[in-house]
Amino acid sequence: MRKVAHHAAIDRAELPPFMVLLSKQSGTGARALEFTILTAARTSEVLDARWEEIDLEAEVWTVPAERMKAGKAHKVVLAEPALAILKSAAAARTSDWIFPGEGRKDGPLSNMTMLKVLKRMDRADLTTHGFRSTFRDWAAETTDTPPARWSRWRWPTPSPARSRPPIARATCSKSAGAS
């Protein structure tokens, strides 16, 4: 039997001040890390994300099946902070990649870039994937939605200006084909 290796994660109580510090970091890598945390996505899903997968009007990111660990496409409902990152990136768009590689003509950001952001923030004790663990802990402790029923949650982000009601707790998007 293979031993499970856990990724270094931040305590959920530390996350809000961490996100404030992260938002003050400059560069594509910092925005990619922020987007990764906000969507609870895997690093590779974010790094390989392309503009054709984003529907800003519907506020949804559709990750194709070929990039999903489970091999099934799914939709990620985007909260306001994630949308803000995308809108800012769209205004400076230079590539089909949402987070294009720095110094690369055509390709995604390096998979080490987000770890470099953590190191620059003196948080080399964390891993990008560990934020998924933080998210799962938060969802398990604050919601009654069984994790097995859902492919993705999102952090609560109340916004009075939106047509949807403010999110008071974790919300979920059903995976494609789920019932």
PDB file of C-alpha atoms in Angstrom, residues 6-15 40 129-145 147 153 155-156 170:
ATOM      1  CA  HIS A   6       0.352  15.407   2.378  1.00  0.00           C
ATOM      2  CA  HIS A   7       1.238  18.778   0.880  1.00  0.00           C
ATOM      3  CA  ALA A   8       2.218  21.601   3.215  1.00  0.00           C
ATOM      4  CA  ALA A   9      -0.884  23.724   3.763  1.00  0.00           C
ATOM      5  CA  ILE A  10      -1.766  26.950   5.516  1.00  0.00           C
ATOM      6  CA  ASP A  11      -4.201  26.941   8.430  1.00  0.00           C
ATOM      7  CA  ARG A  12      -7.532  28.329   7.259  1.00  0.00           C
ATOM      8  CA  ALA A  13      -7.438  31.078   9.910  1.00  0.00           C
ATOM      9  CA  GLU A  14      -4.192  32.340   8.337  1.00  0.00           C
ATOM     10  CA  LEU A  15      -5.611  32.446   4.824  1.00  0.00           C
ATOM     11  CA  ALA A  40      -9.398  25.494  -5.513  1.00  0.00           C
ATOM     12  CA  HIS A 129      -1.352  22.135  -3.896  1.00  0.00           C
ATOM     13  CA  GLY A 130      -1.616  22.548  -0.116  1.00  0.00           C
ATOM     14  CA  PHE A 131      -4.189  25.317  -0.608  1.00  0.00           C
ATOM     15  CA  ARG A 132      -6.596  22.662  -1.902  1.00  0.00           C
ATOM     16  CA  SER A 133      -6.217  20.919   1.447  1.00  0.00           C
ATOM     17  CA  THR A 134      -6.899  24.189   3.264  1.00  0.00           C
ATOM     18  CA  PHE A 135      -9.994  24.629   1.147  1.00  0.00           C
ATOM     19  CA  ARG A 136     -11.258  21.108   1.818  1.00  0.00           C
ATOM     20  CA  ASP A 137     -10.734  21.627   5.556  1.00  0.00           C
ATOM     21  CA  TRP A 138     -12.714  24.874   5.400  1.00  0.00           C
ATOM     22  CA  ALA A 139     -15.529  23.303   3.371  1.00  0.00           C
ATOM     23  CA  ALA A 140     -15.749  20.270   5.656  1.00  0.00           C
ATOM     24  CA  GLU A 141     -15.844  22.435   8.786  1.00  0.00           C
ATOM     25  CA  THR A 142     -18.307  25.065   7.556  1.00  0.00           C
ATOM     26  CA  THR A 143     -20.746  23.311   5.205  1.00  0.00           C
ATOM     27  CA  ASP A 144     -23.002  20.289   5.239  1.00  0.00           C
ATOM     28  CA  THR A 145     -22.499  19.445   1.559  1.00  0.00           C
ATOM     29  CA  PRO A 147     -17.708  16.361  -0.719  1.00  0.00           C
ATOM     30  CA  TRP A 153     -16.419  24.501  -4.257  1.00  0.00           C
ATOM     31  CA  TRP A 155     -14.721  30.446  -1.262  1.00  0.00           C
ATOM     32  CA  PRO A 156     -17.585  32.686  -0.108  1.00  0.00           C
ATOM     33  CA  ALA A 170     -19.545  27.562   0.430  1.00  0.00           C
TER      34      ALA A 170
END
